[in-house]
Coordinates of C-alpha atoms in Angstrom, one line a residue:
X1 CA -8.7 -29.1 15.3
X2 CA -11.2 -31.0 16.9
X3 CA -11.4 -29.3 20.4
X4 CA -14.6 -27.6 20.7
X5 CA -18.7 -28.0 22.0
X6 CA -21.4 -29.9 20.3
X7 CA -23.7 -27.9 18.5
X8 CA -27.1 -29.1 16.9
X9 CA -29.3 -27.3 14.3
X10 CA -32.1 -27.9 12.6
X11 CA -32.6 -28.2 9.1
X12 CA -36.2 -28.4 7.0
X13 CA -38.1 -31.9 6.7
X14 CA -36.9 -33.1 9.6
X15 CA -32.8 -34.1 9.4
X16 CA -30.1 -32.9 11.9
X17 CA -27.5 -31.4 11.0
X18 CA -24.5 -32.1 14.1
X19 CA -21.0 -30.6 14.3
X20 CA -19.0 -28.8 16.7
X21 CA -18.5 -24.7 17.1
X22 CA -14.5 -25.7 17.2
X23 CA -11.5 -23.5 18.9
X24 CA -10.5 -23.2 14.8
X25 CA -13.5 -21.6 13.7
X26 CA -13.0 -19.3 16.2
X27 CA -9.0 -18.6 15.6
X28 CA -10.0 -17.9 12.0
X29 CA -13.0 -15.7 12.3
X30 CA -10.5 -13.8 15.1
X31 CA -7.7 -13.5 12.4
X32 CA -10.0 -13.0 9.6
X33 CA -11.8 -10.2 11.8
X34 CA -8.3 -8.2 12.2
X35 CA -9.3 -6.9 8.6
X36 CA -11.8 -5.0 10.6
X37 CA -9.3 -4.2 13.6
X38 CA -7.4 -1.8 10.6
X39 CA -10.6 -0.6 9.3
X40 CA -11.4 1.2 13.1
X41 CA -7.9 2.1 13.6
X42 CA -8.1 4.2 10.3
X43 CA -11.7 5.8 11.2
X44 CA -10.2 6.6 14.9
X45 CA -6.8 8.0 13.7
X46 CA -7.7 10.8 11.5
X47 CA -9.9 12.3 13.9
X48 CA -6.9 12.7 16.7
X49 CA -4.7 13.8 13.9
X50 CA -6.5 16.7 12.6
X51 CA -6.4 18.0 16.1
X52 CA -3.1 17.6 16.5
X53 CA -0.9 21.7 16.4
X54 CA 2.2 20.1 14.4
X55 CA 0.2 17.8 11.1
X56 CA -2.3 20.9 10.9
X57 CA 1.2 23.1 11.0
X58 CA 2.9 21.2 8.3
X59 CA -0.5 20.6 6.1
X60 CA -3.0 22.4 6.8
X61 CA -2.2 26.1 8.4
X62 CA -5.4 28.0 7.5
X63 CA -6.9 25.3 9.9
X64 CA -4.1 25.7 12.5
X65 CA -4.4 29.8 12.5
X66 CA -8.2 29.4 13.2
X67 CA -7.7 26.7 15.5
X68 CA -5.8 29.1 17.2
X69 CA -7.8 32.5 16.5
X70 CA -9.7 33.8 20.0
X71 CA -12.9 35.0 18.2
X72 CA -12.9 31.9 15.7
X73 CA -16.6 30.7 15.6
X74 CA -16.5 27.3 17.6
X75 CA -18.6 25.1 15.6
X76 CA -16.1 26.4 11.8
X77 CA -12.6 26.0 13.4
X78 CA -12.2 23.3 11.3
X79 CA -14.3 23.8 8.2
X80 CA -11.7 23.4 5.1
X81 CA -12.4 21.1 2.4
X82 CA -8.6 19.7 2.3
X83 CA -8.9 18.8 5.6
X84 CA -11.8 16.8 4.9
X85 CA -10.4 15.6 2.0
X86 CA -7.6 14.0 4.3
X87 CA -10.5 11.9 6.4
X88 CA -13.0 11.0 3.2
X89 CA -10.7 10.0 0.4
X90 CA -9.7 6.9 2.1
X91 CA -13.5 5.9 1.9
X92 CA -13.9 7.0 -2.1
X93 CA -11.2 4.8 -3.0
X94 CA -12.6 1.9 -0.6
X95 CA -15.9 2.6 -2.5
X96 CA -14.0 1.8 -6.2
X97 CA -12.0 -0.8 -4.8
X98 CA -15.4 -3.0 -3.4
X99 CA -16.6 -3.8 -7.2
X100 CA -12.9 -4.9 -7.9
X101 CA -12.6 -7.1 -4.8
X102 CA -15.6 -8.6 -5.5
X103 CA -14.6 -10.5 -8.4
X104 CA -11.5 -11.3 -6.4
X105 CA -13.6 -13.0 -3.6
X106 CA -15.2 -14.9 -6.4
X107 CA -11.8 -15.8 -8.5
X108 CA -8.9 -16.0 -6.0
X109 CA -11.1 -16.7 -3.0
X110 CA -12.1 -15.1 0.4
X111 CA -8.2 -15.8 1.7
X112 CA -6.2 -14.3 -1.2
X113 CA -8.6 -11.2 -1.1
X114 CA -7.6 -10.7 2.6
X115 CA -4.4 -10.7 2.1
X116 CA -4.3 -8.3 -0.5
X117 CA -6.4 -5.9 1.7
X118 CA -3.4 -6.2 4.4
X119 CA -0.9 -5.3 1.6
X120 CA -2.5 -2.6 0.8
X121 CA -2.9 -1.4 4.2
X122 CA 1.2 -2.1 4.8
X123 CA 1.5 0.2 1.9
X124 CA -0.6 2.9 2.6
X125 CA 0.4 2.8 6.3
X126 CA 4.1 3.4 4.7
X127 CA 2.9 6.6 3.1
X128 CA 1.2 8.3 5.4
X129 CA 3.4 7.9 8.3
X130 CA 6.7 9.1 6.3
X131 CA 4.6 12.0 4.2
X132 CA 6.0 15.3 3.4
X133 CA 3.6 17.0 1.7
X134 CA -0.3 17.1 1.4
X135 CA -0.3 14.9 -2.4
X136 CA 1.4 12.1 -0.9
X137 CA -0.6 11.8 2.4
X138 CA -3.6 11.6 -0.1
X139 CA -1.8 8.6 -1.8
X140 CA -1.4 6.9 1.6
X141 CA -5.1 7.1 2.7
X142 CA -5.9 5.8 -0.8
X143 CA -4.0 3.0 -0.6
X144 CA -5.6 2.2 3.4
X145 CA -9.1 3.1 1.1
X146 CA -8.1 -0.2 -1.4
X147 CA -7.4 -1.9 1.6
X148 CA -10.8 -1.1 3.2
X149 CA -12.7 -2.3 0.4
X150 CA -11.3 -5.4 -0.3
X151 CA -10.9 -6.5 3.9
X152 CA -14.3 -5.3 4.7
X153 CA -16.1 -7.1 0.8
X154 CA -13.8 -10.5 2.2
X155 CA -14.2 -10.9 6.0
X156 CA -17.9 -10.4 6.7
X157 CA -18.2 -13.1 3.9
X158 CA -15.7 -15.2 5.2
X159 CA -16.9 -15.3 8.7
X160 CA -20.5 -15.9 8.0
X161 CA -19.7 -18.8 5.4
X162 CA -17.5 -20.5 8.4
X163 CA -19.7 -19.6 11.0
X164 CA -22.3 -22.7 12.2
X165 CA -26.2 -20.7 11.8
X166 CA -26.1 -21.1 16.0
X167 CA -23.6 -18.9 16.1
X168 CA -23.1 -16.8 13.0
X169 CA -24.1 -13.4 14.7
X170 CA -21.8 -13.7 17.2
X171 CA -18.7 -15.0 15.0
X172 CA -19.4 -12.4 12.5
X173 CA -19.9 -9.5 14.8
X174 CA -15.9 -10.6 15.7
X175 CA -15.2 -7.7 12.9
X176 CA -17.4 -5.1 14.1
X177 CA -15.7 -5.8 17.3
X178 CA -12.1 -5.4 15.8
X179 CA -13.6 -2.3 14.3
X180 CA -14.4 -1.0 17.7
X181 CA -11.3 -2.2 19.6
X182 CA -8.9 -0.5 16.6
X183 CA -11.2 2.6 17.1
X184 CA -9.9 2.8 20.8
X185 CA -6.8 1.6 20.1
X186 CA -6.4 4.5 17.4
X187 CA -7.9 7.0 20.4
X188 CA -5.3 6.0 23.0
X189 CA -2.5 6.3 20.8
X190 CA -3.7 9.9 19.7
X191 CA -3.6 10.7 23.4
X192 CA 0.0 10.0 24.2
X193 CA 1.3 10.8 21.0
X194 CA -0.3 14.7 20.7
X195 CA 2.4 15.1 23.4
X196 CA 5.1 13.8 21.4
X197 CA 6.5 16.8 19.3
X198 CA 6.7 16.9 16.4
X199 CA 6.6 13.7 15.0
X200 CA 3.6 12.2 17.6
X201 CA 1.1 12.3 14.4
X202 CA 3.9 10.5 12.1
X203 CA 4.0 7.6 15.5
X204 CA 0.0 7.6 15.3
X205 CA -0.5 7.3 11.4
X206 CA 3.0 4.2 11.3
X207 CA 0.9 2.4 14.2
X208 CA -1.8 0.9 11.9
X209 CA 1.6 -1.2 10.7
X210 CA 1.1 -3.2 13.7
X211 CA -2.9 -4.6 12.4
X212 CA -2.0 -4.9 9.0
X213 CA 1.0 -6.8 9.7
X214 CA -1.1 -9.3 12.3
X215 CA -3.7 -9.4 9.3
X216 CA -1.1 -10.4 6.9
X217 CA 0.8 -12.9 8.6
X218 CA -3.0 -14.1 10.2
X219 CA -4.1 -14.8 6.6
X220 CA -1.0 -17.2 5.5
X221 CA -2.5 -19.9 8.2
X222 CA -6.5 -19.3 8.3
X223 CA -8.4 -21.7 5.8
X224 CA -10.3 -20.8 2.6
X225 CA -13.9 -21.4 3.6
X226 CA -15.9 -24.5 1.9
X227 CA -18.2 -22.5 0.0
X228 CA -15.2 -20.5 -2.0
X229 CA -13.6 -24.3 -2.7
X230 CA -16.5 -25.8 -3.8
X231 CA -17.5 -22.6 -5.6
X232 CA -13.8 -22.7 -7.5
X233 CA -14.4 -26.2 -8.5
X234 CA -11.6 -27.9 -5.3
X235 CA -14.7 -29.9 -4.0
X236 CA -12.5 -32.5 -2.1
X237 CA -10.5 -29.7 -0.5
X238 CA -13.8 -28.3 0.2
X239 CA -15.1 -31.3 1.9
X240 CA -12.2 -31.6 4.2
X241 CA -12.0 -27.8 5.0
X242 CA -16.2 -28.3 6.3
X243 CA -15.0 -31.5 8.1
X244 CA -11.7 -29.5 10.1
X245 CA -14.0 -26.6 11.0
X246 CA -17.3 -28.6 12.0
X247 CA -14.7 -31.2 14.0
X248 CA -16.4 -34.3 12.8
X249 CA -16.5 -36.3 9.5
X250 CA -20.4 -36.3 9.7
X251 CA -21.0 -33.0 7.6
X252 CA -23.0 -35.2 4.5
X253 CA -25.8 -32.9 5.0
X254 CA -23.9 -29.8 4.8
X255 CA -21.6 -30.7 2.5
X256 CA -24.4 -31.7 0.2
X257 CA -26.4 -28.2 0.9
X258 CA -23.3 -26.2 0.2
X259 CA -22.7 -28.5 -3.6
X260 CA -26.3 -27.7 -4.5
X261 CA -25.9 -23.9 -4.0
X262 CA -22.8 -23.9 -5.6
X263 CA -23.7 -26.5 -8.6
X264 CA -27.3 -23.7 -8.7
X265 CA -25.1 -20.9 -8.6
X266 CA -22.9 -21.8 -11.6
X267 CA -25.9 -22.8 -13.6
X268 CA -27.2 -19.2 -13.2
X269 CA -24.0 -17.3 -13.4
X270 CA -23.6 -19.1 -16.8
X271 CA -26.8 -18.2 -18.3
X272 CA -26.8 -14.4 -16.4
X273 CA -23.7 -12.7 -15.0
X274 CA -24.1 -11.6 -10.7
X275 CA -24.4 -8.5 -11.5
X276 CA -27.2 -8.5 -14.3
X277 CA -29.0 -11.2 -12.0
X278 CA -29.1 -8.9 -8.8
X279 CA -31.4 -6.8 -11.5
X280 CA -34.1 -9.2 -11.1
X281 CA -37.1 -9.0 -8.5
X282 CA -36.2 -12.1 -6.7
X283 CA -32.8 -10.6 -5.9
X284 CA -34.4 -7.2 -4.8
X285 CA -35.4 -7.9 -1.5
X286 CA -31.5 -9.1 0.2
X287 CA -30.2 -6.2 -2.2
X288 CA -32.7 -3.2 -0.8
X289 CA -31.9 -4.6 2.5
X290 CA -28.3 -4.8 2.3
X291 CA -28.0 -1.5 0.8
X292 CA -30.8 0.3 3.8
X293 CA -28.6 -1.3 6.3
X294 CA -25.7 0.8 5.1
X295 CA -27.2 3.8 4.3
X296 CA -28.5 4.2 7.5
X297 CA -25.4 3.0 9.6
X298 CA -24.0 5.9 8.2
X299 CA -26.4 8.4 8.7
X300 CA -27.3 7.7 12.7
X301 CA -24.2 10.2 12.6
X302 CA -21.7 7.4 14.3
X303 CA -18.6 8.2 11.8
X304 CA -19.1 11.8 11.8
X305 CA -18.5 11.3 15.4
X306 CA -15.8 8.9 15.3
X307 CA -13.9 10.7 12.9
X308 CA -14.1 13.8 14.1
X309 CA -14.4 13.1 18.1
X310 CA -11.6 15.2 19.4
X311 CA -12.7 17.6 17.0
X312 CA -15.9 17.8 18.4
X313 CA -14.9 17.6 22.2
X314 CA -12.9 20.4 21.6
X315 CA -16.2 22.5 19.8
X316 CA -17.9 21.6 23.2
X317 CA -15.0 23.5 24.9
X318 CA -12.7 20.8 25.8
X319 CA -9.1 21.2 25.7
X320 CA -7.2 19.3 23.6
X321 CA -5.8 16.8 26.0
X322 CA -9.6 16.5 27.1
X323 CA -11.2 15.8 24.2
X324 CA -8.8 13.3 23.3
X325 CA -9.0 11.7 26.5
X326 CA -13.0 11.9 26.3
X327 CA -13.0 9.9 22.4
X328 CA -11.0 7.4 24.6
X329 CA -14.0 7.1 26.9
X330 CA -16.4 6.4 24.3
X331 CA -14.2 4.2 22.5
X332 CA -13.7 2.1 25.6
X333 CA -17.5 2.4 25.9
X334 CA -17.9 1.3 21.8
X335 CA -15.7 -2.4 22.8
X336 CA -17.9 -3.1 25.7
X337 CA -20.9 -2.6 24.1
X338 CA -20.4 -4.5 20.9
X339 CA -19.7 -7.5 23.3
X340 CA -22.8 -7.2 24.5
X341 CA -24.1 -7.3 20.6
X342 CA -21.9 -11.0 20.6
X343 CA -23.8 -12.1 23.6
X344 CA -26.9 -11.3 22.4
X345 CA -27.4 -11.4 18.6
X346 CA -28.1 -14.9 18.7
X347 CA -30.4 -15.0 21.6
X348 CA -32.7 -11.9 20.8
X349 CA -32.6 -11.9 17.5
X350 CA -31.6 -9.1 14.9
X351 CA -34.3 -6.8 14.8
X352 CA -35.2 -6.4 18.8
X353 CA -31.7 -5.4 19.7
X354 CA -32.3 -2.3 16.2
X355 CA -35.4 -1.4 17.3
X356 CA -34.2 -1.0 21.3
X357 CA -31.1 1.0 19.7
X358 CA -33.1 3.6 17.3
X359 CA -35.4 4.4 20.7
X360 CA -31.8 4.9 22.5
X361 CA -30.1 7.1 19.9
X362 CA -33.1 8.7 19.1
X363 CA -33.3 10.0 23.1
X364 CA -29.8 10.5 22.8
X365 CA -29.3 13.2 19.7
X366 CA -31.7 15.0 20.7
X367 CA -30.8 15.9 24.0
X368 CA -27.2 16.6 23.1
X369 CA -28.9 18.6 20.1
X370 CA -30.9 20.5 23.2
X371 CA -27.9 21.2 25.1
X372 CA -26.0 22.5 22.7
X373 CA -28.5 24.5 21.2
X374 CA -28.5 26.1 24.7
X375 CA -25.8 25.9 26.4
X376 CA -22.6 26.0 23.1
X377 CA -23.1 29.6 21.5
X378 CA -20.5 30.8 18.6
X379 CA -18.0 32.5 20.7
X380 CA -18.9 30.4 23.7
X381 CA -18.6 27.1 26.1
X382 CA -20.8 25.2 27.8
X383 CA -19.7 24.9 31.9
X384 CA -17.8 21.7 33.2
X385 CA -21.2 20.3 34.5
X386 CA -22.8 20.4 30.7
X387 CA -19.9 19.5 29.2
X388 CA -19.3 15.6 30.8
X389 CA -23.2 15.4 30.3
X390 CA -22.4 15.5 27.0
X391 CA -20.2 13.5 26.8
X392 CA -22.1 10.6 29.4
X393 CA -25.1 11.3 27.0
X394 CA -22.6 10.6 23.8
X395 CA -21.0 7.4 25.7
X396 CA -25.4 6.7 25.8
X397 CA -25.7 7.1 21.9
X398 CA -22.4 5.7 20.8
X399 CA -23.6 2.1 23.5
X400 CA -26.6 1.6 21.6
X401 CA -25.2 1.8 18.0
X402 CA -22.6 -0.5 19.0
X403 CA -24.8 -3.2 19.7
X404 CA -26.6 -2.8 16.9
X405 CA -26.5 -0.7 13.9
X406 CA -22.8 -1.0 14.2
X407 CA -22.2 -4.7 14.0
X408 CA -25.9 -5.8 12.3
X409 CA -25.4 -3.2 9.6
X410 CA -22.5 -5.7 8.7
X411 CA -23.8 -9.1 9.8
X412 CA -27.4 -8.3 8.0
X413 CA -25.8 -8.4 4.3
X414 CA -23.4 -10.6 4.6
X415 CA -26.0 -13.3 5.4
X416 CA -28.9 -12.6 3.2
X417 CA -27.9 -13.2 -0.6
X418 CA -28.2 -16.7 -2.2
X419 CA -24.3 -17.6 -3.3
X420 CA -25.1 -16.6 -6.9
X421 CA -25.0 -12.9 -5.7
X422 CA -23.6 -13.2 -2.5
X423 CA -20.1 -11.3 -3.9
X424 CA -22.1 -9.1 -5.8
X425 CA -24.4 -8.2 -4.0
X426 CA -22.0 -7.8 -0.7
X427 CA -20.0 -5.8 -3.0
X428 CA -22.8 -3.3 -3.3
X429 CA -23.2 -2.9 0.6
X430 CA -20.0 -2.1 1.2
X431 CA -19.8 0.4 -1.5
X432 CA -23.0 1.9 -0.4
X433 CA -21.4 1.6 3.2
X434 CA -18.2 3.6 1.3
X435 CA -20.1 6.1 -0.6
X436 CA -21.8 7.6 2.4
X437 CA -18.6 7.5 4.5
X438 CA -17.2 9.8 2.2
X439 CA -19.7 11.9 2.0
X440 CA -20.3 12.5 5.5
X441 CA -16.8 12.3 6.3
X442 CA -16.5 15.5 3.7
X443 CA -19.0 17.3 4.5
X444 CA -19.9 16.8 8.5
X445 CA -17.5 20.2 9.1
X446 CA -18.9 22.3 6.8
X447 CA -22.5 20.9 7.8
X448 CA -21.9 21.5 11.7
X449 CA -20.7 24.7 10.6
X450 CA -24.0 25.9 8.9
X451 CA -26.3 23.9 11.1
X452 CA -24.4 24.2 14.3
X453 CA -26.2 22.3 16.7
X454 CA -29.0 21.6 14.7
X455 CA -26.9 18.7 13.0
X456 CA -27.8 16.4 16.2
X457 CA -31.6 17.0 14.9
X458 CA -30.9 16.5 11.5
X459 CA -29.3 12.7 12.2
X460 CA -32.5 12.2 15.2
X461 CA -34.6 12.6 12.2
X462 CA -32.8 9.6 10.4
X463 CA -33.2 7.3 13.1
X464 CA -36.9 8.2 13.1
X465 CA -36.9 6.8 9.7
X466 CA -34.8 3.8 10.4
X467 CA -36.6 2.5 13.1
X468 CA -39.5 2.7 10.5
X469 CA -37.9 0.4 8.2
X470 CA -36.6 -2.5 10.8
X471 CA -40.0 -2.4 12.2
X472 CA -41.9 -2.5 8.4
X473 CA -39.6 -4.3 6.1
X474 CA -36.4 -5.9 7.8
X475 CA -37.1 -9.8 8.6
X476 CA -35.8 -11.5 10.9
X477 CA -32.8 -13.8 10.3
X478 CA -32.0 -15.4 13.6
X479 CA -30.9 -19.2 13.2
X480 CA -31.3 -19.4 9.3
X481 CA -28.4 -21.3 7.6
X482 CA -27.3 -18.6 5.5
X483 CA -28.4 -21.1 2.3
X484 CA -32.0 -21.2 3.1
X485 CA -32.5 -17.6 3.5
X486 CA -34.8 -17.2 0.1
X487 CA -37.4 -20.7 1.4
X488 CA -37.1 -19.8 5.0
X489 CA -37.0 -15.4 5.0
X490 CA -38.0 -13.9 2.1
X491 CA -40.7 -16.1 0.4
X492 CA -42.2 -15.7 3.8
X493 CA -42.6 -11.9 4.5
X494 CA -46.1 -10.2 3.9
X495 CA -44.2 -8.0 1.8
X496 CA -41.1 -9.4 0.0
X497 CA -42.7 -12.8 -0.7
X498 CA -44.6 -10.8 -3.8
X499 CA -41.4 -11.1 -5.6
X500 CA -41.2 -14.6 -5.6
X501 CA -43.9 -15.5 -7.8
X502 CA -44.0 -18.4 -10.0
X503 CA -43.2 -16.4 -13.1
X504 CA -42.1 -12.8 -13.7
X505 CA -45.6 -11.9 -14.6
X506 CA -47.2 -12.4 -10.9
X507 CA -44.4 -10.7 -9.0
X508 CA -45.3 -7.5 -11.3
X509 CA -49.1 -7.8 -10.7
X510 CA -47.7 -8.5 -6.8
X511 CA -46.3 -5.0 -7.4
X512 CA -42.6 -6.1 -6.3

């Protein structure tokens, strides 16, 4: 398609690299970001369900006798371990399934790993909805987990290997996007069908039929990108693939980059395996970054509030309808702000719009930490007033990770690795990203049950940290065609550039 706007970049010593940011570029990155559209539907879905009277009737009815007990301590209604189980075992299986999808990426291509991620989700979509007891809703959310890992291990890559540098933030930050719109999407739905009885949670678990489905179909008609053909070998398919995206037949220079990486990579996979080489110092660096980014994504406390948002709403003395109708407010409030991410990624530059959000959620936690510290006591509610501050200061937090830790925490990794550990090494963020899911997905009941509102403290602390690492260690990546990342990034920060000595022995003295 050669419909589109010019775009100029450029590129060391002096040459131009010109092309156009094409209308197909975009439809793929929009069809290849639906991968992420099923990841938020999955992360906003559980939360409304474990609120709903009739699942925690037929699955859980320990929970549903608290729920319903007068004197039941507000912040342990829903402390059970099964229950948790239901949420975080989706995000243990995504975890295993990464390592396994990315040697898929690498053998069967960015593509054919999509589409297995939407079969996966079909399936496990299949289960849950038509579950009748607790071992096969388990099956179902591990099936959605395979699909996680291999959609979220396949699109970030795809989209940032498609993506012209001008615009790669903003293409890429299509699937945090998706996350967020399938996040309110998945809220909505949990508000109209908790009054549909009693098969409105078996209506809101079949729904994520509808993404996985749009993925599927979507990924029979997008393109492999030119880095995966050239990588497999298909270098005239890979040539012509570059030329239908870019719009023009002038792509020389590109081309030519992308056959050097690929022609380097091979040459290094053949005399050391990915996942051996990301053991060396030189691969430290994107691999420390990639797997910070994650870690600390997931502990500014956003899932835990995601997942459990109704949940929550309710602790703060909400009734049900309310708190499902207040996680539809901060969902709508998590879509606009990631557009402003898009906007600005590009323009501003990665670690600004970081920095600006840890001062943000920082302010934010701890003055919902205050107020309920004060105001949300055991066996008692906070007052209509407090209660929509809370959630105005919540809508506050969950803007600023939204347009940033949200969608950079993806974009970040995706673009950093050279293509000899780009699988690998992506496959090692989103298992981190998995692995601490899971864990705060299993545990964030049982902790705001023994920390109570001290758990708003505990993730302020985090961000005190984070912040601390953007501002020391995270360079910038702005405008960098994602295969000059180790001349241009890393051989140029005060402190990463000590792994890049000429020979193992300096980077040791260099204390890498």
């Amino acid at each position: 398609m050669a419909g589109g706007f010019a775009v100029v970049s450029s590129k060391p010593g002096g040459g131009i690299k010109q092309g156009k940011i094409t209308w197909y570029v975009w439809i793929c990155g929009i069809i290849a970001a639906t991968s992420g559209l099923m990841f938020g539907y999955d992360i906003g879905i559980s939360g409304g369900v474990t609120a709903m009277d009739d699942f925690l009737l037929l699955f859980f009815p320990s929970v549903y006798a608290r729920k319903h007990r007068a004197r039941e301590n507000n912040y342990c209604k829903f402390d059970d371990q099964r229950l948790q189980l239901f949420t975080s075992s989706l995000y243990l299986a995504a975890l295993v399934a990464s390592f396994v999808a990315s040697r898929a990426c690498t053998v069967l291509g960015r593509k054919r790993t999509m589409q297995a991620a939407s079969v996966f989700f079909l399936s496990g979509t299949a289960l849950c909805a038509c579950a009748s007891g607790l071992a096969m809703l388990i099956v179902g959310r591990v099936c959605l987990g395979a699909g996680v890992g291999f959609g979220n291990q396949a699109a970030p890559l795809f989209l940032s290997e498609i993506a012209p540098a001008r615009i790669r933030g903003a293409l890429n930050i299509l699937f945090q996007l998706n996350v967020t719109i399938g996040i309110l999407v998945a809220n909505v739905v949990n508000y109209f069908a908790s009054e549909i009885h009693p098969l409105g949670w078996r209506y809101a678990l079949g729904g994520a039929a509808a993404p996985a489905a749009v993925l599927f179909l979507g990924s029979l008609v997008i393109t492999e990108t030119p880095t995966s053909l050239v990588e497999r070998g298909r270098e005239v398919d890979g040539r012509k693939t570059l030329e239908r995206i870019r719009g023009t037949a002038d792509v020389d220079d590109e081309f030519e980059e992308i056959r050097a990486a690929c022609a380097l990579a091979r040459e290094m996979v053949a005399e050391e395996a990915p996942y051996r080489r990301l053991l060396r110092r030189e691969s430290r660096p994107p691999l420390v970054i990639a797997i910070a980014m994650q870690v600390f994504q997931q502990f500014t406390g956003i899932n835990a509030l995601m997942f459990y948002a109704p949940v929550l709403f309710q602790t703060m003395g909400f009734a049900t309808d309310g708190s499902l109708l207040s996680a539809v407010v901060t969902g709508g409030v998590n879509v606009a702000s990631t557009v402003v991410s898009i906007v600005l990624v590009d323009r501003v530059g990665r670690r600004k719009l970081l920095l600006e959000a840890c001062a943000q959620m920082l302010v934010a936690q701890v003055a919902v930490g205050g107020i309920m510290l004060a105001h949300v006591t055991a066996d008692g509610t906070p007052g209509d007033a407090w209660a929509v501050g809370l959630v105005v200061l919540i809508c506050v937090y969950v803007s600023s990770f939204a347009w940033s830790w949200g969608p950079l925490g993806w974009l970040i990794p995706s673009e950093t690795f050279p293509l000899e550990t780009r699988t690998a090494g992506f496959s090692f963020a989103v298992s981190s990203n998995m692995l601490f899911t899971f864990l705060i997905a299993q545990a964030f009941l049982s902790m705001m049950c023994a920390m109570r509102a001290y758990i708003f403290f505990f993730f302020a602390g985090w961000i005190v940290v984070m912040g601390t690492f953007v501002l020391v260690l995270l360079p910038e990546t702005k405008g960098v065609p994602i295969d000059e990342m180790v001349d241009r990034v890393w051989r140029r920060h005060w402190f990463w550039k000590r792994c890049f000595g000429d020979n193992a022995n300096e980077a040791r003295v260099n204390n890498c």
